[in-house]
Amino acid sequence: MHYSFFHGKRANVSIFMSIFDSAPSRSIFSSADGAMALAAKESIMSASHAADASALDANADVDLANTDERLYNHDLAPVPRARRTWTGYSIFAMWMLDVHSVGGYTFAASLFLLGISGWQVLLALTIGILIVYVLMNWVGKPSLVHGIPFPVMARVSMGVMGANLAALIRGVVGIVWYGVQTYFASKAVATLLLLFVPSVAAWRTTSFVHLDLLGWVSFLFMWLLQLIIFQRGMEIIRKFIDFCGPAVYVVMFVLMGWILYRAGLGSLNMTLGGKVLSGDDQLHAMINAILLVVSYFAALLLNFGDFSRFAKSERQMKIGNFLGLPFNFVAFAIITAGSEKVFGTMIMDPVEIVSRIENKVWVAIGSITFIIATMGINIVANFVSPAYDIANLFPKHVDFKRGGLIALILAVLVCPWIFVDSPKAITIFVSVFGAVLAPMYGVMMADYYLVKCQQVKTAELYTMQPGGRFYYDGGWNKVGLAALLLSGFVSVGWELSTQLLKLLPANNLGWLIGAGAGALLYVVFMRMANRH
């Protein structure tokens, strides 16, 4: 099969999109195609596919009669226009929950230990988040245009069967992250139990697999609570995000105001790491901080399409991303810096800050806020994607809800608390997992924008016919597989050699190396395949 890099005028696309595109995204389906597909639908759609008729209405070239049961179910189908109800506010509310979580706070606080001043931390956070904003818009657009989740989008570059490997990699990382965030939220549950039932402190004397009885009870409570929400489906998830996002915002800014009031704005200590770097070391530390921010969002940089597919338009998606991403981490910096003045020591865990407030009502409100916020990030970043990924592996037998249940069970079995027992462990965890996911991002973006030039026919993503554009070689794009594995070997090897083996100074370049190598190798390999 030959792969053309330029399709006449279609090649004139700009990857560097404007921040807000006032014009709505053009439809990729002509009215003639829609009429033909509608006629085909009426004549050949079987009873087993009747429930999915709405998906055909919005994506008229998806002929349900030709879909393969190994590639298609209701949850993997393109989202019909009528169900694309997410506005800029919905995405903004999603980011409220995603950023204002226990894990997000702890990660942001760890940046103060790098030995740079407060303004340098804030600058690094701002630059990192702006980079994430651009990258998020890039990955969100394909799913928005075609209405498809990440596992289906991965078929464009990896093949209809090869995408299972990409989904498996992302799913495993998402499951581990889900467990980690559930553990963070369970600490807030434990705080509430100790506040209102002090006798449960005795449960801390018994432990199993490095977690005491109080920790297990709190962890399993959070596990069950999230299961109840997740099993209600994506629309309930959207409503949960829309309601809880602003509530979390209000409480977080009240906490920030309380810290400022107690500490005094002029007395904030913005250099908290116990060491102060100078010269080139400061620049090196700032670059590390920027790269850590990007790595922290590595999971969502793959599966943001699971949410953008529900957005009303590209403009709404960009507005929600812009309002939700660049400004949130500033509150973390202020709260962290103020904690040392108020309590005499820098506190990395926001739950501990809340627990030290001398008012039971505010302790309860703060703890519940962090519980809600962490459930939010688990929904956004760590549950939806593994649920879709597992459903993509076995679409005939597993739907979104069953895939989510499997992911929840696996999240307990990995014992996630072991991965994040210190601030240093958190930065290593973020860097290594970012290096694992980065190559897939590079491959997907290079393929969609540089190789396919944004020209994708949605119907061919659901067929196993050998003549299909994404069938490649038996359903596998060996070029994409080679680029993914080679770049992954380089990026993960780099992180292991710097973070764990200490062969080189730690520099958190894993995500950048992985994404860059993935994109470069994919483009080079595809050109070589085109010549031969």
Coordinates of C-alpha atoms in Angstrom, one line a residue:
M1 CA 0.0 0.0 0.0
H2 CA 1.2 3.5 -0.9
Y3 CA 1.0 6.4 1.6
S4 CA 0.7 9.9 0.1
F5 CA 2.0 12.8 2.2
F6 CA 0.3 15.4 0.1
H7 CA -3.2 15.4 -1.3
G8 CA -3.2 18.5 -3.5
K9 CA -4.7 21.4 -1.8
R10 CA -5.6 19.3 1.2
A11 CA -2.0 19.4 2.3
N12 CA -2.3 23.1 3.1
V13 CA -3.2 22.6 6.7
S14 CA -1.8 24.4 9.6
I15 CA -0.9 22.4 12.7
F16 CA -0.4 25.6 14.6
M17 CA -4.1 26.5 15.0
S18 CA -5.3 29.8 16.3
I19 CA -6.4 29.9 20.0
F20 CA -10.0 30.5 19.1
D21 CA -11.2 29.7 15.7
S22 CA -14.4 31.7 15.2
A23 CA -15.5 29.5 12.2
P24 CA -17.0 26.2 13.1
S25 CA -15.2 23.0 11.9
R26 CA -16.4 22.1 8.5
S27 CA -18.2 18.8 8.0
I28 CA -16.2 16.0 6.5
F29 CA -19.3 14.5 5.0
S30 CA -21.1 15.8 2.0
S31 CA -24.8 15.9 1.7
A32 CA -24.7 13.5 -1.2
D33 CA -22.8 11.0 0.8
G34 CA -25.3 11.5 3.6
A35 CA -28.2 10.7 1.3
M36 CA -26.6 7.6 -0.1
A37 CA -25.7 6.3 3.3
L38 CA -29.2 7.0 4.6
A39 CA -30.7 5.0 1.8
A40 CA -28.3 2.2 2.5
K41 CA -29.2 2.3 6.1
E42 CA -32.9 1.9 5.4
S43 CA -32.4 -1.0 3.1
I44 CA -29.7 -3.1 4.8
M45 CA -29.5 -2.3 8.5
S46 CA -30.2 -5.5 10.5
A47 CA -32.2 -5.6 13.7
S48 CA -29.1 -6.1 15.8
H49 CA -27.8 -2.7 14.7
A50 CA -31.2 -0.9 15.1
A51 CA -30.2 0.6 18.5
D52 CA -27.2 2.3 16.9
A53 CA -29.1 4.2 14.2
S54 CA -28.5 7.5 15.9
A55 CA -24.8 7.1 15.3
L56 CA -25.4 6.9 11.5
D57 CA -27.4 10.2 11.6
A58 CA -24.3 12.2 12.5
N59 CA -21.7 10.2 10.6
A60 CA -23.4 9.3 7.4
D61 CA -20.6 7.4 5.8
V62 CA -20.4 4.8 8.6
D63 CA -22.3 1.9 7.0
L64 CA -23.4 -0.2 10.0
A65 CA -24.0 -3.2 7.8
N66 CA -20.3 -3.4 7.0
T67 CA -18.9 -2.9 10.6
D68 CA -17.0 -5.8 12.1
E69 CA -18.1 -7.0 15.5
R70 CA -14.5 -7.1 16.6
L71 CA -14.2 -3.3 16.1
Y72 CA -17.6 -1.9 16.9
N73 CA -20.1 -1.6 19.7
H74 CA -22.4 1.2 20.9
D75 CA -19.7 2.9 23.1
L76 CA -17.1 2.9 20.3
A77 CA -19.5 4.2 17.7
P78 CA -19.2 7.8 16.5
V79 CA -21.1 10.2 18.7
P80 CA -24.2 11.6 16.9
R81 CA -24.6 15.3 16.6
A82 CA -27.6 15.3 18.9
R83 CA -25.4 13.9 21.8
R84 CA -22.6 16.3 21.4
T85 CA -23.7 18.5 24.3
W86 CA -20.5 19.5 26.0
T87 CA -20.0 23.3 25.9
G88 CA -16.9 25.3 26.8
Y89 CA -18.2 25.4 30.3
S90 CA -18.4 21.6 30.5
I91 CA -14.8 21.3 29.6
F92 CA -13.8 24.1 31.9
A93 CA -15.6 22.4 34.8
M94 CA -13.8 19.2 33.9
W95 CA -10.5 20.9 34.2
M96 CA -11.6 22.4 37.6
L97 CA -11.9 18.9 38.9
D98 CA -8.8 17.6 37.2
V99 CA -6.4 20.2 38.5
H100 CA -7.8 20.7 42.0
S101 CA -7.2 17.2 43.3
V102 CA -5.0 15.8 46.0
G103 CA -2.6 14.3 43.5
G104 CA -2.4 17.5 41.5
Y105 CA -1.7 19.6 44.5
T106 CA 1.0 17.2 45.8
F107 CA 2.6 17.2 42.4
A108 CA 2.6 21.0 42.1
A109 CA 4.0 21.3 45.7
S110 CA 6.8 19.0 44.8
L111 CA 8.1 21.5 42.3
F112 CA 9.1 23.8 45.2
L113 CA 11.7 21.3 46.2
L114 CA 13.7 21.8 43.0
G115 CA 15.6 24.7 44.5
I116 CA 14.2 27.6 42.4
S117 CA 12.4 30.7 43.6
G118 CA 8.7 31.1 43.7
W119 CA 8.4 33.3 40.6
Q120 CA 10.5 30.7 38.7
V121 CA 8.1 27.9 39.8
L122 CA 5.1 30.0 38.7
L123 CA 6.8 30.8 35.4
A124 CA 7.6 27.1 34.8
L125 CA 4.0 26.2 35.7
T126 CA 2.6 28.8 33.3
I127 CA 4.9 27.8 30.4
G128 CA 4.2 24.1 31.0
I129 CA 0.4 24.5 31.1
L130 CA 0.4 26.7 27.9
I131 CA 2.3 23.9 26.2
V132 CA -0.2 21.4 27.5
Y133 CA -3.0 23.6 26.2
V134 CA -1.7 23.6 22.6
L135 CA -1.0 19.8 22.7
M136 CA -4.4 19.2 24.1
N137 CA -6.1 21.1 21.3
W138 CA -4.1 19.1 18.8
V139 CA -5.2 15.7 20.2
G140 CA -8.8 16.8 20.8
K141 CA -9.6 17.9 17.3
P142 CA -9.6 14.5 15.5
S143 CA -11.9 12.9 18.0
L144 CA -14.2 16.0 17.9
V145 CA -14.4 16.0 14.1
H146 CA -15.1 12.3 13.8
G147 CA -16.9 11.7 17.1
I148 CA -14.6 8.8 18.1
P149 CA -12.8 7.8 21.3
F150 CA -9.0 7.4 21.6
P151 CA -9.0 3.6 21.0
V152 CA -10.7 4.1 17.6
M153 CA -8.6 7.1 16.8
A154 CA -5.5 5.0 17.3
R155 CA -6.6 2.8 14.5
V156 CA -5.7 5.6 12.0
S157 CA -2.0 5.3 12.7
M158 CA -1.7 1.7 14.2
G159 CA -4.3 -0.2 12.1
V160 CA -7.6 -1.6 13.1
M161 CA -6.0 -4.4 15.2
G162 CA -2.7 -2.7 16.0
A163 CA -4.7 0.0 17.9
N164 CA -5.3 -2.7 20.6
L165 CA -1.7 -2.4 21.6
A166 CA -1.9 1.3 22.0
A167 CA -5.1 1.0 23.9
L168 CA -3.6 -1.6 26.1
I169 CA -0.6 0.6 27.0
R170 CA -2.8 3.6 27.8
G171 CA -5.2 1.4 29.7
V172 CA -2.5 -0.1 32.0
V173 CA -1.1 3.4 32.8
G174 CA -4.7 4.7 33.4
I175 CA -5.5 1.9 35.8
V176 CA -2.4 2.5 37.9
W177 CA -3.1 6.3 37.9
Y178 CA -6.7 5.5 38.9
G179 CA -5.5 3.5 41.9
V180 CA -3.0 6.3 42.9
Q181 CA -5.7 9.0 42.8
T182 CA -8.1 6.8 44.7
Y183 CA -5.5 6.3 47.3
F184 CA -5.0 10.1 47.6
A185 CA -8.7 10.7 48.0
S186 CA -9.0 7.9 50.6
K187 CA -6.7 9.9 52.8
A188 CA -9.4 12.6 53.0
V189 CA -11.9 9.8 53.9
A190 CA -9.6 8.7 56.7
T191 CA -9.4 12.3 57.9
L192 CA -13.2 12.5 58.2
L193 CA -13.4 9.2 60.0
L194 CA -10.7 10.3 62.5
L195 CA -12.5 13.6 63.0
F196 CA -16.0 12.2 63.8
V197 CA -15.1 8.7 65.0
P198 CA -11.7 9.1 66.9
S199 CA -11.7 5.4 68.0
V200 CA -10.9 4.3 64.4
A201 CA -7.3 5.4 65.2
A202 CA -6.8 2.0 66.6
W203 CA -7.2 0.6 63.1
R204 CA -3.8 1.9 62.2
T205 CA -2.1 -0.8 64.2
T206 CA -3.1 -3.5 61.7
S207 CA -1.7 -3.5 58.2
F208 CA -1.9 -5.6 55.0
V209 CA 0.3 -5.1 51.9
H210 CA 1.8 -1.9 53.3
L211 CA -1.6 -0.3 54.1
D212 CA -3.2 -0.2 57.5
L213 CA -6.8 -1.2 58.2
L214 CA -8.0 2.4 58.3
G215 CA -6.4 2.9 54.9
W216 CA -8.1 -0.1 53.5
V217 CA -11.5 0.9 54.7
S218 CA -11.1 4.4 53.3
F219 CA -9.7 3.1 50.0
L220 CA -12.5 0.6 49.4
F221 CA -15.1 3.2 50.4
M222 CA -13.7 5.5 47.7
W223 CA -13.6 2.6 45.3
L224 CA -17.3 1.8 45.8
L225 CA -18.4 5.4 45.7
Q226 CA -16.7 6.0 42.3
L227 CA -18.1 2.7 41.0
I228 CA -21.7 3.9 41.7
I229 CA -21.1 7.1 39.7
F230 CA -19.2 5.5 36.8
Q231 CA -21.8 2.8 36.2
R232 CA -24.4 5.5 35.4
G233 CA -22.8 6.4 32.1
M234 CA -21.2 9.4 30.4
E235 CA -24.2 11.8 30.7
I236 CA -24.3 11.4 34.5
I237 CA -20.5 11.9 34.5
R238 CA -21.0 15.2 32.6
K239 CA -23.6 16.4 35.1
F240 CA -21.3 15.4 38.0
I241 CA -18.5 17.4 36.5
D242 CA -20.7 20.4 35.7
F243 CA -22.0 20.6 39.3
C244 CA -18.9 19.6 41.3
G245 CA -16.3 21.6 39.3
P246 CA -17.5 25.1 40.5
A247 CA -18.0 23.8 44.1
V248 CA -14.4 22.6 44.2
Y249 CA -13.2 25.9 42.8
V250 CA -15.1 27.9 45.5
V251 CA -13.7 25.8 48.4
M252 CA -10.2 25.8 47.0
F253 CA -10.2 29.6 46.8
V254 CA -11.6 29.9 50.2
L255 CA -8.8 27.7 51.5
M256 CA -6.3 29.9 49.6
G257 CA -7.8 33.1 51.1
W258 CA -7.6 31.6 54.6
I259 CA -3.9 30.7 54.0
L260 CA -3.2 34.3 52.8
Y261 CA -5.1 35.8 55.8
R262 CA -3.2 33.6 58.3
A263 CA 0.2 33.9 56.7
G264 CA 0.1 37.5 55.3
L265 CA 0.8 38.0 51.6
G266 CA 4.0 39.8 52.2
S267 CA 5.5 37.0 54.4
L268 CA 5.0 34.1 52.0
N269 CA 8.2 32.1 51.6
M270 CA 8.4 31.1 47.9
T271 CA 11.6 29.1 48.2
L272 CA 10.7 26.0 50.2
G273 CA 13.1 23.3 49.2
G274 CA 15.9 24.1 51.7
K275 CA 18.3 24.7 48.9
V276 CA 18.7 27.6 46.4
L277 CA 20.3 27.0 43.1
S278 CA 22.1 29.6 41.0
G279 CA 23.1 30.2 37.4
D280 CA 22.8 27.4 34.9
D281 CA 21.4 25.1 37.7
Q282 CA 18.4 27.3 38.0
L283 CA 17.7 27.2 34.3
H284 CA 18.1 23.4 34.3
A285 CA 15.6 23.1 37.3
M286 CA 13.1 25.4 35.5
I287 CA 13.2 23.3 32.4
N288 CA 12.8 20.2 34.5
A289 CA 9.7 21.8 36.1
I290 CA 8.2 22.6 32.7
L291 CA 8.8 19.1 31.4
L292 CA 7.3 17.6 34.6
V293 CA 4.1 19.6 34.1
V294 CA 3.8 18.2 30.5
S295 CA 4.5 14.7 31.8
Y296 CA 1.9 15.0 34.5
F297 CA -0.8 15.5 31.8
A298 CA 0.6 12.7 29.6
A299 CA -2.4 10.4 30.2
L300 CA -4.9 13.0 29.2
L301 CA -2.8 14.1 26.2
L302 CA -3.7 10.7 24.8
N303 CA -7.3 10.2 25.8
F304 CA -8.7 13.8 25.8
G305 CA -10.5 12.7 22.7
D306 CA -12.7 10.6 24.9
F307 CA -14.2 13.9 26.0
S308 CA -13.7 16.2 23.1
R309 CA -15.9 13.8 21.0
F310 CA -18.9 15.1 23.0
A311 CA -18.0 18.8 22.4
K312 CA -20.4 21.0 20.4
S313 CA -17.6 22.5 18.3
E314 CA -13.8 23.0 18.1
R315 CA -14.3 26.6 19.4
Q316 CA -16.1 25.4 22.5
M317 CA -13.3 22.8 23.1
K318 CA -10.6 25.5 22.8
I319 CA -12.4 28.0 25.1
G320 CA -12.9 25.3 27.8
N321 CA -9.3 24.3 27.6
F322 CA -8.0 27.8 27.7
L323 CA -10.1 28.8 30.7
G324 CA -9.5 25.5 32.5
L325 CA -5.8 24.9 32.1
P326 CA -3.4 28.0 32.2
F327 CA -4.6 29.6 35.5
N328 CA -5.3 26.8 37.9
F329 CA -1.9 25.9 39.3
V330 CA -1.3 29.4 40.8
A331 CA -3.6 28.6 43.7
F332 CA -1.5 25.5 44.5
A333 CA 1.7 27.7 44.7
I334 CA 0.0 30.1 47.1
I335 CA -1.4 27.5 49.4
T336 CA 1.9 25.6 49.5
A337 CA 4.0 28.7 50.2
G338 CA 1.6 29.8 52.9
S339 CA 1.4 26.4 54.7
E340 CA 5.0 26.9 56.0
K341 CA 4.2 30.3 57.5
V342 CA 0.9 29.1 59.1
F343 CA 2.0 25.7 60.4
G344 CA 5.7 26.1 60.7
T345 CA 6.5 23.5 58.0
M346 CA 5.8 23.0 54.4
I347 CA 2.9 20.5 53.9
M348 CA 2.9 18.5 50.7
D349 CA -0.5 16.9 51.4
P350 CA -3.5 19.3 51.2
V351 CA -5.6 16.9 53.2
E352 CA -3.1 17.4 56.1
I353 CA -3.5 21.2 55.7
V354 CA -7.3 20.9 56.0
S355 CA -7.0 18.5 59.0
R356 CA -5.1 21.2 60.9
I357 CA -7.8 23.8 60.6
E358 CA -9.3 24.2 64.1
N359 CA -12.9 23.9 63.0
K360 CA -14.6 20.6 62.4
V361 CA -17.1 22.0 59.9
W362 CA -14.3 23.4 57.7
V363 CA -12.3 20.3 58.0
A364 CA -15.3 18.3 56.8
I365 CA -16.0 20.7 53.9
G366 CA -12.4 20.7 52.9
S367 CA -12.0 16.9 53.0
I368 CA -15.3 16.4 51.1
T369 CA -14.0 18.9 48.5
F370 CA -10.8 16.9 47.9
I371 CA -12.8 13.7 47.7
I372 CA -15.0 15.2 45.0
A373 CA -12.1 16.7 43.2
T374 CA -10.1 13.5 43.1
M375 CA -13.1 11.6 41.9
G376 CA -13.3 14.2 39.1
I377 CA -9.7 13.6 37.9
N378 CA -10.3 9.8 38.1
I379 CA -13.3 10.2 35.9
V380 CA -11.5 12.5 33.4
A381 CA -8.0 11.0 33.2
N382 CA -8.0 7.5 34.6
F383 CA -11.4 5.8 34.3
V384 CA -13.0 6.7 31.0
S385 CA -10.0 5.8 28.9
P386 CA -9.3 2.3 30.4
A387 CA -13.0 1.6 30.2
Y388 CA -13.0 2.4 26.5
D389 CA -9.7 0.6 26.0
I390 CA -10.9 -2.7 27.5
A391 CA -14.2 -2.4 25.5
N392 CA -12.0 -1.9 22.4
L393 CA -10.2 -5.2 23.1
F394 CA -13.4 -7.2 23.4
P395 CA -16.2 -5.1 21.8
K396 CA -18.5 -8.1 21.3
H397 CA -18.5 -9.0 25.0
V398 CA -17.5 -5.9 26.9
D399 CA -19.2 -2.5 26.8
F400 CA -18.1 0.8 28.5
K401 CA -19.6 -0.1 31.9
R402 CA -18.1 -3.6 32.0
G403 CA -14.7 -2.3 30.9
G404 CA -14.9 0.2 33.7
L405 CA -15.6 -2.5 36.3
I406 CA -12.7 -4.5 35.1
A407 CA -10.4 -1.4 35.3
L408 CA -11.6 -0.7 38.9
I409 CA -10.8 -4.3 40.0
L410 CA -7.3 -4.1 38.5
A411 CA -6.7 -0.8 40.2
V412 CA -6.9 -2.4 43.6
L413 CA -4.7 -5.3 42.6
V414 CA -1.7 -3.1 41.6
C415 CA -1.4 -1.7 45.2
P416 CA -1.0 1.9 44.0
W417 CA 0.1 3.4 47.3
I418 CA 3.5 1.8 46.8
F419 CA 4.2 4.1 43.9
V420 CA 3.7 7.4 45.7
D421 CA 5.1 7.1 49.2
S422 CA 7.3 10.3 48.9
P423 CA 7.5 13.5 46.8
K424 CA 10.6 12.1 45.0
A425 CA 8.6 8.9 44.2
I426 CA 5.8 11.1 42.7
T427 CA 8.2 12.9 40.4
I428 CA 9.8 9.7 39.3
F429 CA 6.4 8.1 38.8
V430 CA 5.2 11.1 36.7
S431 CA 8.4 11.1 34.5
V432 CA 8.5 7.4 33.8
F433 CA 4.8 7.0 32.9
G434 CA 5.0 10.1 30.8
A435 CA 7.9 8.5 28.9
V436 CA 5.8 5.4 28.3
L437 CA 2.8 7.3 26.9
A438 CA 4.7 10.0 24.9
P439 CA 5.6 7.9 21.8
M440 CA 2.0 7.1 21.1
Y441 CA 1.1 10.9 21.2
G442 CA 3.9 11.6 18.7
V443 CA 2.9 8.8 16.3
M444 CA -0.8 9.8 16.4
M445 CA -0.2 13.5 15.8
A446 CA 2.4 13.0 13.1
D447 CA 0.1 10.6 11.3
Y448 CA -3.1 12.7 11.5
Y449 CA -1.6 16.1 10.7
L450 CA 1.5 15.3 8.5
V451 CA 0.8 12.0 6.9
K452 CA -3.0 11.8 6.5
C453 CA -3.4 15.6 6.4
Q454 CA -6.5 15.3 8.5
Q455 CA -8.3 13.3 5.8
V456 CA -9.9 10.2 7.5
K457 CA -13.0 8.3 6.4
T458 CA -14.7 7.3 9.6
A459 CA -16.4 4.2 8.1
E460 CA -13.1 2.5 7.4
L461 CA -12.2 2.5 11.1
Y462 CA -14.8 -0.1 11.7
T463 CA -14.1 -2.6 9.0
M464 CA -11.7 -5.6 8.6
Q465 CA -12.0 -5.6 4.8
P466 CA -8.5 -6.1 3.4
G467 CA -9.0 -3.2 1.0
G468 CA -9.7 -0.8 3.8
R469 CA -7.3 2.1 4.3
F470 CA -6.6 1.2 7.9
Y471 CA -6.4 -2.5 7.4
Y472 CA -2.7 -2.1 6.5
D473 CA -1.1 -5.6 6.9
G474 CA -3.6 -7.9 8.5
G475 CA -5.0 -5.1 10.6
W476 CA -1.5 -3.9 11.8
N477 CA 0.5 -0.9 10.6
K478 CA 4.0 -2.3 11.0
V479 CA 5.5 1.1 10.4
G480 CA 3.5 2.6 13.3
L481 CA 4.4 -0.3 15.5
A482 CA 8.1 0.0 14.8
A483 CA 8.0 3.8 15.4
L484 CA 6.1 3.2 18.7
L485 CA 8.4 0.5 20.1
L486 CA 11.7 2.1 19.1
S487 CA 10.8 5.6 20.4
G488 CA 9.4 4.0 23.6
F489 CA 12.6 2.1 24.1
V490 CA 14.5 5.3 23.8
S491 CA 12.3 7.5 26.1
V492 CA 11.7 4.9 28.8
G493 CA 15.4 3.9 28.7
W494 CA 16.3 7.5 29.1
E495 CA 14.1 8.0 32.1
L496 CA 15.3 4.7 33.8
S497 CA 18.9 5.7 33.2
T498 CA 18.4 9.1 34.8
Q499 CA 15.8 8.6 37.4
L500 CA 16.5 5.1 38.7
L501 CA 20.0 4.0 37.6
K502 CA 21.5 7.6 38.1
L503 CA 23.7 7.1 35.0
L504 CA 22.9 10.7 34.0
P505 CA 21.6 13.7 35.9
A506 CA 17.8 13.6 36.2
N507 CA 16.3 15.9 33.6
N508 CA 12.7 14.7 32.9
L509 CA 13.2 14.7 29.2
G510 CA 11.4 11.4 28.7
W511 CA 8.1 12.8 27.4
L512 CA 9.8 15.2 25.0
I513 CA 12.2 12.6 23.7
G514 CA 9.4 10.0 23.4
A515 CA 6.9 12.3 21.5
G516 CA 9.6 13.8 19.3
A517 CA 11.2 10.4 18.4
G518 CA 7.8 8.8 17.8
A519 CA 6.7 11.6 15.4
L520 CA 10.1 11.7 13.6
L521 CA 10.5 8.0 13.2
Y522 CA 6.9 7.6 12.0
V523 CA 7.3 10.2 9.3
V524 CA 10.6 8.8 8.2
F525 CA 9.4 5.2 8.1
M526 CA 6.2 6.1 6.3
R527 CA 8.2 7.9 3.6
M528 CA 10.5 4.9 3.2
A529 CA 7.4 2.7 2.9
N530 CA 6.0 5.0 0.3
R531 CA 9.1 4.8 -1.8
H532 CA 9.0 1.0 -1.8

